[in-house]
PDB file of N, CA and C in Angstrom:
ATOM      1  N   MET A  13    -180.253-114.268 -38.690  1.00  0.00           N
ATOM      2  CA  MET A  13    -179.292-115.309 -39.044  1.00  0.00           C
ATOM      3  C   MET A  13    -179.278-116.485 -38.129  1.00  0.00           C
ATOM      4  N   ALA A  14    -179.414-117.624 -38.615  1.00  0.00           N
ATOM      5  CA  ALA A  14    -179.418-118.912 -37.830  1.00  0.00           C
ATOM      6  C   ALA A  14    -178.060-119.093 -37.254  1.00  0.00           C
ATOM      7  N   LYS A  15    -177.999-119.565 -36.011  1.00  0.00           N
ATOM      8  CA  LYS A  15    -176.775-119.987 -35.215  1.00  0.00           C
ATOM      9  C   LYS A  15    -176.232-121.234 -35.818  1.00  0.00           C
ATOM     10  N   LYS A  16    -174.964-121.441 -35.703  1.00  0.00           N
ATOM     11  CA  LYS A  16    -174.190-122.518 -36.140  1.00  0.00           C
ATOM     12  C   LYS A  16    -174.284-123.595 -35.055  1.00  0.00           C
ATOM     13  N   PHE A  17    -174.361-124.888 -35.516  1.00  0.00           N
ATOM     14  CA  PHE A  17    -174.455-125.889 -34.480  1.00  0.00           C
ATOM     15  C   PHE A  17    -173.147-126.159 -33.947  1.00  0.00           C
ATOM     16  N   PRO A  18    -173.062-126.338 -32.582  1.00  0.00           N
ATOM     17  CA  PRO A  18    -171.795-126.602 -31.916  1.00  0.00           C
ATOM     18  C   PRO A  18    -171.119-127.876 -32.345  1.00  0.00           C
ATOM     19  N   ASP A  19    -169.859-128.046 -32.073  1.00  0.00           N
ATOM     20  CA  ASP A  19    -169.190-129.352 -32.377  1.00  0.00           C
ATOM     21  C   ASP A  19    -169.246-130.044 -31.050  1.00  0.00           C
ATOM     22  N   LEU A  20    -170.017-131.086 -30.946  1.00  0.00           N
ATOM     23  CA  LEU A  20    -170.255-131.831 -29.642  1.00  0.00           C
ATOM     24  C   LEU A  20    -169.369-133.070 -29.743  1.00  0.00           C
ATOM     25  N   LYS A  21    -168.536-133.274 -28.766  1.00  0.00           N
ATOM     26  CA  LYS A  21    -167.635-134.384 -28.723  1.00  0.00           C
ATOM     27  C   LYS A  21    -168.306-135.762 -28.033  1.00  0.00           C
ATOM     28  N   THR A  22    -169.263-135.606 -27.139  1.00  0.00           N
ATOM     29  CA  THR A  22    -169.659-136.798 -26.344  1.00  0.00           C
ATOM     30  C   THR A  22    -171.210-136.722 -26.395  1.00  0.00           C
ATOM     31  N   ASP A  23    -171.878-137.887 -26.088  1.00  0.00           N
ATOM     32  CA  ASP A  23    -173.237-137.859 -25.851  1.00  0.00           C
ATOM     33  C   ASP A  23    -173.624-137.000 -24.672  1.00  0.00           C
ATOM     34  N   GLU A  24    -172.873-136.912 -23.565  1.00  0.00           N
ATOM     35  CA  GLU A  24    -173.255-135.979 -22.576  1.00  0.00           C
ATOM     36  C   GLU A  24    -173.268-134.571 -23.011  1.00  0.00           C
ATOM     37  N   GLU A  25    -172.345-134.061 -23.778  1.00  0.00           N
ATOM     38  CA  GLU A  25    -172.275-132.789 -24.302  1.00  0.00           C
ATOM     39  C   GLU A  25    -173.582-132.491 -25.138  1.00  0.00           C
ATOM     40  N   ALA A  26    -173.926-133.533 -26.011  1.00  0.00           N
ATOM     41  CA  ALA A  26    -175.095-133.344 -26.838  1.00  0.00           C
ATOM     42  C   ALA A  26    -176.444-133.243 -25.988  1.00  0.00           C
ATOM     43  N   ASP A  27    -176.409-134.169 -25.038  1.00  0.00           N
ATOM     44  CA  ASP A  27    -177.716-134.182 -24.173  1.00  0.00           C
ATOM     45  C   ASP A  27    -177.773-132.752 -23.469  1.00  0.00           C
ATOM     46  N   ASP A  28    -176.681-132.439 -22.879  1.00  0.00           N
ATOM     47  CA  ASP A  28    -176.750-131.050 -22.089  1.00  0.00           C
ATOM     48  C   ASP A  28    -177.017-129.902 -23.112  1.00  0.00           C
ATOM     49  N   TRP A  29    -176.548-129.824 -24.308  1.00  0.00           N
ATOM     50  CA  TRP A  29    -176.844-128.851 -25.297  1.00  0.00           C
ATOM     51  C   TRP A  29    -178.288-128.879 -25.651  1.00  0.00           C
ATOM     52  N   LEU A  30    -178.757-130.060 -25.963  1.00  0.00           N
ATOM     53  CA  LEU A  30    -180.209-130.238 -26.438  1.00  0.00           C
ATOM     54  C   LEU A  30    -181.188-129.825 -25.192  1.00  0.00           C
ATOM     55  N   GLN A  31    -180.786-130.083 -23.977  1.00  0.00           N
ATOM     56  CA  GLN A  31    -181.672-129.701 -22.857  1.00  0.00           C
ATOM     57  C   GLN A  31    -181.864-128.194 -22.818  1.00  0.00           C
ATOM     58  N   ASN A  32    -180.781-127.354 -23.083  1.00  0.00           N
ATOM     59  CA  ASN A  32    -180.717-126.050 -22.875  1.00  0.00           C
ATOM     60  C   ASN A  32    -180.946-125.073 -24.132  1.00  0.00           C
ATOM     61  N   ALA A  33    -180.789-125.815 -25.382  1.00  0.00           N
ATOM     62  CA  ALA A  33    -180.732-125.014 -26.572  1.00  0.00           C
ATOM     63  C   ALA A  33    -182.248-124.737 -27.168  1.00  0.00           C
ATOM     64  N   ASP A  34    -182.355-123.550 -27.746  1.00  0.00           N
ATOM     65  CA  ASP A  34    -183.735-123.275 -28.381  1.00  0.00           C
ATOM     66  C   ASP A  34    -183.381-123.580 -29.794  1.00  0.00           C
ATOM     67  N   LEU A  35    -184.038-124.673 -30.308  1.00  0.00           N
ATOM     68  CA  LEU A  35    -183.766-125.115 -31.583  1.00  0.00           C
ATOM     69  C   LEU A  35    -184.342-124.215 -32.760  1.00  0.00           C
ATOM     70  N   THR A  36    -185.226-123.189 -32.364  1.00  0.00           N
ATOM     71  CA  THR A  36    -185.800-122.311 -33.266  1.00  0.00           C
ATOM     72  C   THR A  36    -184.792-121.386 -33.797  1.00  0.00           C
ATOM     73  N   ASP A  37    -183.589-121.189 -33.105  1.00  0.00           N
ATOM     74  CA  ASP A  37    -182.599-120.326 -33.361  1.00  0.00           C
ATOM     75  C   ASP A  37    -181.613-120.891 -34.549  1.00  0.00           C
ATOM     76  N   TYR A  38    -181.905-122.250 -34.862  1.00  0.00           N
ATOM     77  CA  TYR A  38    -181.010-122.944 -35.764  1.00  0.00           C
ATOM     78  C   TYR A  38    -181.800-123.277 -37.136  1.00  0.00           C
ATOM     79  N   ASP A  39    -181.018-123.241 -38.144  1.00  0.00           N
ATOM     80  CA  ASP A  39    -181.448-123.660 -39.423  1.00  0.00           C
ATOM     81  C   ASP A  39    -181.490-125.193 -39.548  1.00  0.00           C
ATOM     82  N   LEU A  40    -182.622-125.847 -39.562  1.00  0.00           N
ATOM     83  CA  LEU A  40    -182.694-127.247 -39.606  1.00  0.00           C
ATOM     84  C   LEU A  40    -182.954-127.741 -41.010  1.00  0.00           C
ATOM     85  N   SER A  41    -182.935-126.815 -41.977  1.00  0.00           N
ATOM     86  CA  SER A  41    -183.312-127.282 -43.348  1.00  0.00           C
ATOM     87  C   SER A  41    -182.467-128.200 -43.947  1.00  0.00           C
ATOM     88  N   GLU A  42    -181.041-128.190 -43.546  1.00  0.00           N
ATOM     89  CA  GLU A  42    -180.080-129.192 -44.083  1.00  0.00           C
ATOM     90  C   GLU A  42    -180.126-130.441 -43.415  1.00  0.00           C
ATOM     91  N   MET A  43    -180.781-130.601 -42.291  1.00  0.00           N
ATOM     92  CA  MET A  43    -180.843-131.824 -41.534  1.00  0.00           C
ATOM     93  C   MET A  43    -181.334-133.043 -42.380  1.00  0.00           C
ATOM     94  N   LYS A  44    -180.866-134.261 -42.186  1.00  0.00           N
ATOM     95  CA  LYS A  44    -181.376-135.477 -42.938  1.00  0.00           C
ATOM     96  C   LYS A  44    -181.614-136.476 -42.003  1.00  0.00           C
ATOM     97  N   LYS A  45    -182.672-137.247 -42.428  1.00  0.00           N
ATOM     98  CA  LYS A  45    -183.162-138.331 -41.583  1.00  0.00           C
ATOM     99  C   LYS A  45    -182.173-139.493 -41.776  1.00  0.00           C
ATOM    100  N   VAL A  46    -181.842-140.191 -40.687  1.00  0.00           N
ATOM    101  CA  VAL A  46    -181.095-141.252 -40.679  1.00  0.00           C
ATOM    102  C   VAL A  46    -181.780-142.629 -40.192  1.00  0.00           C
ATOM    103  N   ARG A  47    -181.477-143.660 -40.741  1.00  0.00           N
ATOM    104  CA  ARG A  47    -182.115-144.879 -40.236  1.00  0.00           C
ATOM    105  C   ARG A  47    -180.951-145.795 -39.573  1.00  0.00           C
ATOM    106  N   PHE A  48    -181.229-146.030 -38.397  1.00  0.00           N
ATOM    107  CA  PHE A  48    -180.187-146.934 -37.655  1.00  0.00           C
ATOM    108  C   PHE A  48    -180.859-148.290 -37.559  1.00  0.00           C
ATOM    109  N   GLU A  49    -180.086-149.301 -38.008  1.00  0.00           N
ATOM    110  CA  GLU A  49    -180.595-150.595 -37.932  1.00  0.00           C
ATOM    111  C   GLU A  49    -179.964-151.406 -36.711  1.00  0.00           C
ATOM    112  N   LEU A  50    -180.775-151.488 -35.730  1.00  0.00           N
ATOM    113  CA  LEU A  50    -180.279-151.998 -34.381  1.00  0.00           C
ATOM    114  C   LEU A  50    -180.684-153.308 -34.131  1.00  0.00           C
ATOM    115  N   ALA A  51    -181.917-153.754 -34.799  1.00  0.00           N
ATOM    116  CA  ALA A  51    -182.450-155.053 -34.452  1.00  0.00           C
ATOM    117  C   ALA A  51    -181.583-156.085 -35.331  1.00  0.00           C
ATOM    118  N   PRO A  52    -181.167-157.194 -34.556  1.00  0.00           N
ATOM    119  CA  PRO A  52    -180.448-158.185 -35.237  1.00  0.00           C
ATOM    120  C   PRO A  52    -181.124-158.964 -36.408  1.00  0.00           C
ATOM    121  N   LYS A  53    -180.347-159.243 -37.354  1.00  0.00           N
ATOM    122  CA  LYS A  53    -180.939-160.011 -38.496  1.00  0.00           C
ATOM    123  C   LYS A  53    -180.575-161.400 -38.121  1.00  0.00           C
ATOM    124  N   ASP A  54    -181.520-162.208 -37.586  1.00  0.00           N
ATOM    125  CA  ASP A  54    -181.206-163.519 -37.102  1.00  0.00           C
ATOM    126  C   ASP A  54    -181.699-164.642 -38.037  1.00  0.00           C
ATOM    127  N   ALA A  55    -182.267-164.280 -39.214  1.00  0.00           N
ATOM    128  CA  ALA A  55    -182.733-165.293 -40.097  1.00  0.00           C
ATOM    129  C   ALA A  55    -182.341-164.876 -41.624  1.00  0.00           C
ATOM    130  N   SER A  56    -182.119-165.797 -42.437  1.00  0.00           N
ATOM    131  CA  SER A  56    -181.565-165.490 -43.714  1.00  0.00           C
ATOM    132  C   SER A  56    -182.478-166.421 -44.739  1.00  0.00           C
ATOM    133  N   ILE A  57    -182.412-165.867 -46.011  1.00  0.00           N
ATOM    134  CA  ILE A  57    -183.022-166.658 -47.017  1.00  0.00           C
ATOM    135  C   ILE A  57    -182.125-166.613 -48.271  1.00  0.00           C
ATOM    136  N   SER A  58    -182.298-167.585 -49.187  1.00  0.00           N
ATOM    137  CA  SER A  58    -181.501-167.653 -50.344  1.00  0.00           C
ATOM    138  C   SER A  58    -182.566-167.316 -51.506  1.00  0.00           C
ATOM    139  N   LEU A  59    -182.382-166.407 -52.409  1.00  0.00           N
ATOM    140  CA  LEU A  59    -183.268-166.069 -53.401  1.00  0.00           C
ATOM    141  C   LEU A  59    -182.606-166.037 -54.744  1.00  0.00           C
ATOM    142  N   ARG A  60    -183.259-166.766 -55.721  1.00  0.00           N
ATOM    143  CA  ARG A  60    -182.652-166.797 -57.115  1.00  0.00           C
ATOM    144  C   ARG A  60    -183.461-165.763 -57.853  1.00  0.00           C
ATOM    145  N   LEU A  61    -182.880-164.874 -58.529  1.00  0.00           N
ATOM    146  CA  LEU A  61    -183.487-163.860 -59.508  1.00  0.00           C
ATOM    147  C   LEU A  61    -182.858-163.843 -60.804  1.00  0.00           C
ATOM    148  N   PRO A  62    -183.723-163.402 -61.755  1.00  0.00           N
ATOM    149  CA  PRO A  62    -183.037-163.268 -63.106  1.00  0.00           C
ATOM    150  C   PRO A  62    -181.942-162.175 -63.032  1.00  0.00           C
ATOM    151  N   ALA A  63    -180.833-162.376 -63.834  1.00  0.00           N
ATOM    152  CA  ALA A  63    -179.784-161.504 -63.785  1.00  0.00           C
ATOM    153  C   ALA A  63    -180.128-160.007 -64.026  1.00  0.00           C
ATOM    154  N   ALA A  64    -181.009-159.832 -64.844  1.00  0.00           N
ATOM    155  CA  ALA A  64    -181.458-158.451 -65.247  1.00  0.00           C
ATOM    156  C   ALA A  64    -182.142-157.781 -64.048  1.00  0.00           C
ATOM    157  N   LEU A  65    -182.938-158.542 -63.254  1.00  0.00           N
ATOM    158  CA  LEU A  65    -183.593-157.992 -62.153  1.00  0.00           C
ATOM    159  C   LEU A  65    -182.498-157.657 -60.994  1.00  0.00           C
ATOM    160  N   LEU A  66    -181.619-158.683 -60.870  1.00  0.00           N
ATOM    161  CA  LEU A  66    -180.580-158.351 -59.848  1.00  0.00           C
ATOM    162  C   LEU A  66    -179.828-157.156 -60.232  1.00  0.00           C
ATOM    163  N   ALA A  67    -179.483-156.927 -61.542  1.00  0.00           N
ATOM    164  CA  ALA A  67    -178.691-155.808 -61.925  1.00  0.00           C
ATOM    165  C   ALA A  67    -179.451-154.509 -61.723  1.00  0.00           C
ATOM    166  N   THR A  68    -180.695-154.544 -61.903  1.00  0.00           N
ATOM    167  CA  THR A  68    -181.565-153.378 -61.576  1.00  0.00           C
ATOM    168  C   THR A  68    -181.586-153.025 -60.185  1.00  0.00           C
ATOM    169  N   LEU A  69    -181.842-154.121 -59.248  1.00  0.00           N
ATOM    170  CA  LEU A  69    -181.751-153.886 -57.814  1.00  0.00           C
ATOM    171  C   LEU A  69    -180.385-153.227 -57.442  1.00  0.00           C
ATOM    172  N   LYS A  70    -179.293-153.791 -57.867  1.00  0.00           N
ATOM    173  CA  LYS A  70    -177.984-153.341 -57.621  1.00  0.00           C
ATOM    174  C   LYS A  70    -177.854-151.817 -58.024  1.00  0.00           C
ATOM    175  N   ALA A  71    -178.407-151.553 -59.139  1.00  0.00           N
ATOM    176  CA  ALA A  71    -178.026-150.155 -59.677  1.00  0.00           C
ATOM    177  C   ALA A  71    -178.996-149.247 -58.825  1.00  0.00           C
ATOM    178  N   ARG A  72    -180.176-149.501 -58.511  1.00  0.00           N
ATOM    179  CA  ARG A  72    -181.109-148.712 -57.739  1.00  0.00           C
ATOM    180  C   ARG A  72    -180.536-148.615 -56.231  1.00  0.00           C
ATOM    181  N   ALA A  73    -179.919-149.651 -55.719  1.00  0.00           N
ATOM    182  CA  ALA A  73    -179.478-149.694 -54.385  1.00  0.00           C
ATOM    183  C   ALA A  73    -178.147-148.598 -54.382  1.00  0.00           C
ATOM    184  N   ALA A  74    -177.470-148.647 -55.439  1.00  0.00           N
ATOM    185  CA  ALA A  74    -176.242-147.799 -55.515  1.00  0.00           C
ATOM    186  C   ALA A  74    -176.698-146.413 -55.586  1.00  0.00           C
ATOM    187  N   LYS A  75    -177.873-146.100 -56.412  1.00  0.00           N
ATOM    188  CA  LYS A  75    -178.379-144.860 -56.615  1.00  0.00           C
ATOM    189  C   LYS A  75    -178.852-144.245 -55.126  1.00  0.00           C
ATOM    190  N   ALA A  76    -179.499-145.314 -54.355  1.00  0.00           N
ATOM    191  CA  ALA A  76    -179.955-144.835 -52.956  1.00  0.00           C
ATOM    192  C   ALA A  76    -178.806-144.751 -51.963  1.00  0.00           C
ATOM    193  N   LYS A  77    -177.593-145.061 -52.448  1.00  0.00           N
ATOM    194  CA  LYS A  77    -176.415-145.101 -51.574  1.00  0.00           C
ATOM    195  C   LYS A  77    -176.576-146.124 -50.288  1.00  0.00           C
ATOM    196  N   MET A  78    -176.975-147.358 -50.592  1.00  0.00           N
ATOM    197  CA  MET A  78    -177.178-148.278 -49.647  1.00  0.00           C
ATOM    198  C   MET A  78    -176.888-149.599 -50.165  1.00  0.00           C
ATOM    199  N   PRO A  79    -176.560-150.579 -49.221  1.00  0.00           N
ATOM    200  CA  PRO A  79    -176.096-151.856 -49.714  1.00  0.00           C
ATOM    201  C   PRO A  79    -177.322-152.627 -50.393  1.00  0.00           C
ATOM    202  N   THR A  80    -177.076-153.429 -51.267  1.00  0.00           N
ATOM    203  CA  THR A  80    -178.188-154.116 -52.049  1.00  0.00           C
ATOM    204  C   THR A  80    -179.114-154.907 -51.163  1.00  0.00           C
ATOM    205  N   GLN A  81    -178.574-155.624 -50.244  1.00  0.00           N
ATOM    206  CA  GLN A  81    -179.474-156.429 -49.380  1.00  0.00           C
ATOM    207  C   GLN A  81    -180.323-155.547 -48.522  1.00  0.00           C
ATOM    208  N   ARG A  82    -179.838-154.514 -47.964  1.00  0.00           N
ATOM    209  CA  ARG A  82    -180.609-153.504 -47.244  1.00  0.00           C
ATOM    210  C   ARG A  82    -181.761-152.937 -48.174  1.00  0.00           C
ATOM    211  N   PHE A  83    -181.384-152.605 -49.261  1.00  0.00           N
ATOM    212  CA  PHE A  83    -182.296-152.031 -50.255  1.00  0.00           C
ATOM    213  C   PHE A  83    -183.450-153.004 -50.461  1.00  0.00           C
ATOM    214  N   ILE A  84    -183.120-154.241 -50.664  1.00  0.00           N
ATOM    215  CA  ILE A  84    -184.186-155.339 -50.867  1.00  0.00           C
ATOM    216  C   ILE A  84    -185.030-155.366 -49.585  1.00  0.00           C
ATOM    217  N   ARG A  85    -184.500-155.430 -48.610  1.00  0.00           N
ATOM    218  CA  ARG A  85    -185.192-155.606 -47.247  1.00  0.00           C
ATOM    219  C   ARG A  85    -186.104-154.418 -47.071  1.00  0.00           C
ATOM    220  N   VAL A  86    -185.684-153.155 -47.377  1.00  0.00           N
ATOM    221  CA  VAL A  86    -186.445-151.977 -47.328  1.00  0.00           C
ATOM    222  C   VAL A  86    -187.691-152.107 -48.197  1.00  0.00           C
ATOM    223  N   LEU A  87    -187.547-152.502 -49.386  1.00  0.00           N
ATOM    224  CA  LEU A  87    -188.534-152.722 -50.312  1.00  0.00           C
ATOM    225  C   LEU A  87    -189.531-153.728 -49.876  1.00  0.00           C
ATOM    226  N   ILE A  88    -189.130-154.936 -49.278  1.00  0.00           N
ATOM    227  CA  ILE A  88    -189.966-155.847 -48.734  1.00  0.00           C
ATOM    228  C   ILE A  88    -190.830-155.275 -47.506  1.00  0.00           C
ATOM    229  N   GLU A  89    -189.986-154.577 -46.683  1.00  0.00           N
ATOM    230  CA  GLU A  89    -190.755-153.926 -45.474  1.00  0.00           C
ATOM    231  C   GLU A  89    -191.845-153.011 -45.938  1.00  0.00           C
ATOM    232  N   ALA A  90    -191.487-152.234 -46.908  1.00  0.00           N
ATOM    233  CA  ALA A  90    -192.435-151.148 -47.341  1.00  0.00           C
ATOM    234  C   ALA A  90    -193.628-151.908 -47.941  1.00  0.00           C
ATOM    235  N   GLN A  91    -193.494-152.851 -48.761  1.00  0.00           N
ATOM    236  CA  GLN A  91    -194.586-153.486 -49.416  1.00  0.00           C
ATOM    237  C   GLN A  91    -195.540-154.244 -48.401  1.00  0.00           C
ATOM    238  N   LEU A  92    -194.810-154.868 -47.367  1.00  0.00           N
ATOM    239  CA  LEU A  92    -195.620-155.513 -46.333  1.00  0.00           C
ATOM    240  C   LEU A  92    -196.404-154.671 -45.383  1.00  0.00           C
ATOM    241  N   SER A  93    -195.801-153.423 -45.123  1.00  0.00           N
ATOM    242  CA  SER A  93    -196.472-152.461 -44.399  1.00  0.00           C
ATOM    243  C   SER A  93    -197.657-151.823 -45.087  1.00  0.00           C
ATOM    244  N   GLU A  94    -197.553-151.666 -46.393  1.00  0.00           N
ATOM    245  CA  GLU A  94    -198.616-151.305 -47.294  1.00  0.00           C
ATOM    246  C   GLU A  94    -199.917-152.251 -47.299  1.00  0.00           C
ATOM    247  N   GLY A  95    -199.505-153.568 -47.329  1.00  0.00           N
ATOM    248  CA  GLY A  95    -200.553-154.521 -47.508  1.00  0.00           C
ATOM    249  C   GLY A  95    -201.275-154.966 -46.259  1.00  0.00           C
ATOM    250  N   GLY A  96    -200.993-154.138 -45.203  1.00  0.00           N
ATOM    251  CA  GLY A  96    -201.781-154.558 -43.883  1.00  0.00           C
ATOM    252  C   GLY A  96    -201.064-155.151 -42.879  1.00  0.00           C
ATOM    253  N   ALA A  97    -199.821-155.932 -43.338  1.00  0.00           N
ATOM    254  CA  ALA A  97    -199.051-156.721 -42.442  1.00  0.00           C
ATOM    255  C   ALA A  97    -198.063-155.711 -41.825  1.00  0.00           C
ATOM    256  N   LYS A  98    -197.868-155.874 -40.522  1.00  0.00           N
ATOM    257  CA  LYS A  98    -196.916-154.972 -39.871  1.00  0.00           C
ATOM    258  C   LYS A  98    -195.509-155.418 -40.104  1.00  0.00           C
ATOM    259  N   ALA A  99    -194.673-154.527 -40.612  1.00  0.00           N
ATOM    260  CA  ALA A  99    -193.196-154.855 -40.660  1.00  0.00           C
ATOM    261  C   ALA A  99    -192.610-154.227 -39.336  1.00  0.00           C
ATOM    262  N   LYS A 100    -191.448-154.903 -38.960  1.00  0.00           N
ATOM    263  CA  LYS A 100    -190.864-154.597 -37.571  1.00  0.00           C
ATOM    264  C   LYS A 100    -190.337-153.150 -37.579  1.00  0.00           C
ATOM    265  N   SER A 101    -189.851-152.602 -38.770  1.00  0.00           N
ATOM    266  CA  SER A 101    -189.371-151.249 -38.817  1.00  0.00           C
ATOM    267  C   SER A 101    -189.741-150.622 -40.170  1.00  0.00           C
ATOM    268  N   LYS A 102    -190.091-149.328 -40.222  1.00  0.00           N
ATOM    269  CA  LYS A 102    -190.422-148.786 -41.374  1.00  0.00           C
ATOM    270  C   LYS A 102    -189.147-148.086 -42.075  1.00  0.00           C
ATOM    271  N   PRO A 103    -189.159-147.907 -43.379  1.00  0.00           N
ATOM    272  CA  PRO A 103    -188.018-147.335 -44.066  1.00  0.00           C
ATOM    273  C   PRO A 103    -188.086-145.843 -43.782  1.00  0.00           C
ATOM    274  N   ALA A 104    -186.952-145.177 -43.721  1.00  0.00           N
ATOM    275  CA  ALA A 104    -186.844-143.705 -43.553  1.00  0.00           C
ATOM    276  C   ALA A 104    -185.661-143.192 -44.405  1.00  0.00           C
ATOM    277  N   GLY A 105    -185.652-141.893 -44.462  1.00  0.00           N
ATOM    278  CA  GLY A 105    -184.582-141.223 -45.088  1.00  0.00           C
ATOM    279  C   GLY A 105    -184.333-141.523 -46.496  1.00  0.00           C
ATOM    280  N   LYS A 106    -183.085-141.971 -46.907  1.00  0.00           N
ATOM    281  CA  LYS A 106    -182.792-142.216 -48.233  1.00  0.00           C
ATOM    282  C   LYS A 106    -183.584-143.548 -48.725  1.00  0.00           C
ATOM    283  N   ALA A 107    -183.772-144.505 -47.742  1.00  0.00           N
ATOM    284  CA  ALA A 107    -184.577-145.572 -48.099  1.00  0.00           C
ATOM    285  C   ALA A 107    -185.859-145.246 -48.499  1.00  0.00           C
ATOM    286  N   THR A 108    -186.585-144.343 -47.829  1.00  0.00           N
ATOM    287  CA  THR A 108    -187.998-143.936 -48.157  1.00  0.00           C
ATOM    288  C   THR A 108    -187.938-143.335 -49.614  1.00  0.00           C
ATOM    289  N   ARG A 109    -187.037-142.485 -49.879  1.00  0.00           N
ATOM    290  CA  ARG A 109    -186.980-141.924 -51.243  1.00  0.00           C
ATOM    291  C   ARG A 109    -186.756-142.891 -52.259  1.00  0.00           C
ATOM    292  N   ALA A 110    -185.766-143.806 -52.026  1.00  0.00           N
ATOM    293  CA  ALA A 110    -185.546-144.982 -52.863  1.00  0.00           C
ATOM    294  C   ALA A 110    -186.861-145.762 -53.353  1.00  0.00           C
ATOM    295  N   VAL A 111    -187.541-146.089 -52.338  1.00  0.00           N
ATOM    296  CA  VAL A 111    -188.842-146.886 -52.438  1.00  0.00           C
ATOM    297  C   VAL A 111    -189.856-146.155 -53.251  1.00  0.00           C
ATOM    298  N   THR A 112    -189.963-144.875 -52.968  1.00  0.00           N
ATOM    299  CA  THR A 112    -190.839-143.927 -53.606  1.00  0.00           C
ATOM    300  C   THR A 112    -190.354-143.858 -55.189  1.00  0.00           C
ATOM    301  N   ARG A 113    -189.210-143.777 -55.398  1.00  0.00           N
ATOM    302  CA  ARG A 113    -188.618-143.686 -56.838  1.00  0.00           C
ATOM    303  C   ARG A 113    -188.915-144.960 -57.521  1.00  0.00           C
ATOM    304  N   ALA A 114    -188.702-146.147 -56.814  1.00  0.00           N
ATOM    305  CA  ALA A 114    -188.919-147.463 -57.476  1.00  0.00           C
ATOM    306  C   ALA A 114    -190.377-147.648 -57.693  1.00  0.00           C
ATOM    307  N   ARG A 115    -191.199-147.216 -56.888  1.00  0.00           N
ATOM    308  CA  ARG A 115    -192.641-147.323 -57.084  1.00  0.00           C
ATOM    309  C   ARG A 115    -193.165-146.621 -58.215  1.00  0.00           C
ATOM    310  N   LYS A 116    -192.562-145.250 -58.410  1.00  0.00           N
ATOM    311  CA  LYS A 116    -192.959-144.441 -59.507  1.00  0.00           C
ATOM    312  C   LYS A 116    -192.608-145.010 -60.926  1.00  0.00           C
ATOM    313  N   ARG A 117    -191.425-145.481 -60.835  1.00  0.00           N
ATOM    314  CA  ARG A 117    -190.865-146.150 -62.067  1.00  0.00           C
ATOM    315  C   ARG A 117    -191.734-147.450 -62.438  1.00  0.00           C
ATOM    316  N   ALA A 118    -192.093-148.213 -61.517  1.00  0.00           N
ATOM    317  CA  ALA A 118    -192.902-149.363 -61.794  1.00  0.00           C
ATOM    318  C   ALA A 118    -194.296-149.127 -62.260  1.00  0.00           C
ATOM    319  N   ALA A 119    -194.845-147.912 -61.917  1.00  0.00           N
ATOM    320  CA  ALA A 119    -196.234-147.537 -62.299  1.00  0.00           C
ATOM    321  C   ALA A 119    -196.231-147.156 -63.672  1.00  0.00           C
TER     322      ALA A 119
END
């Protein structure tokens, strides 16, 4: 039986625990990837879209449980990284699943 993760209150406690824990003793199947957006967004654009397209973007962003603008940025980053241009950060976690679903629907 897998051990239960301890309730760690500080970064120091977490660091100490990770240095000494054997992670093979724990069930990691329920772990989820998270995406931290640390880079500042220092530029903006204004984009006019057909109402139906914006409604679709909002619905898919809601389904992916992320803000609409972040969802649009993730789609742009994914498209740019596929086309050979390097994006500053790659989508992960929910964002990756949302992009994959969007691509499958578009195909």
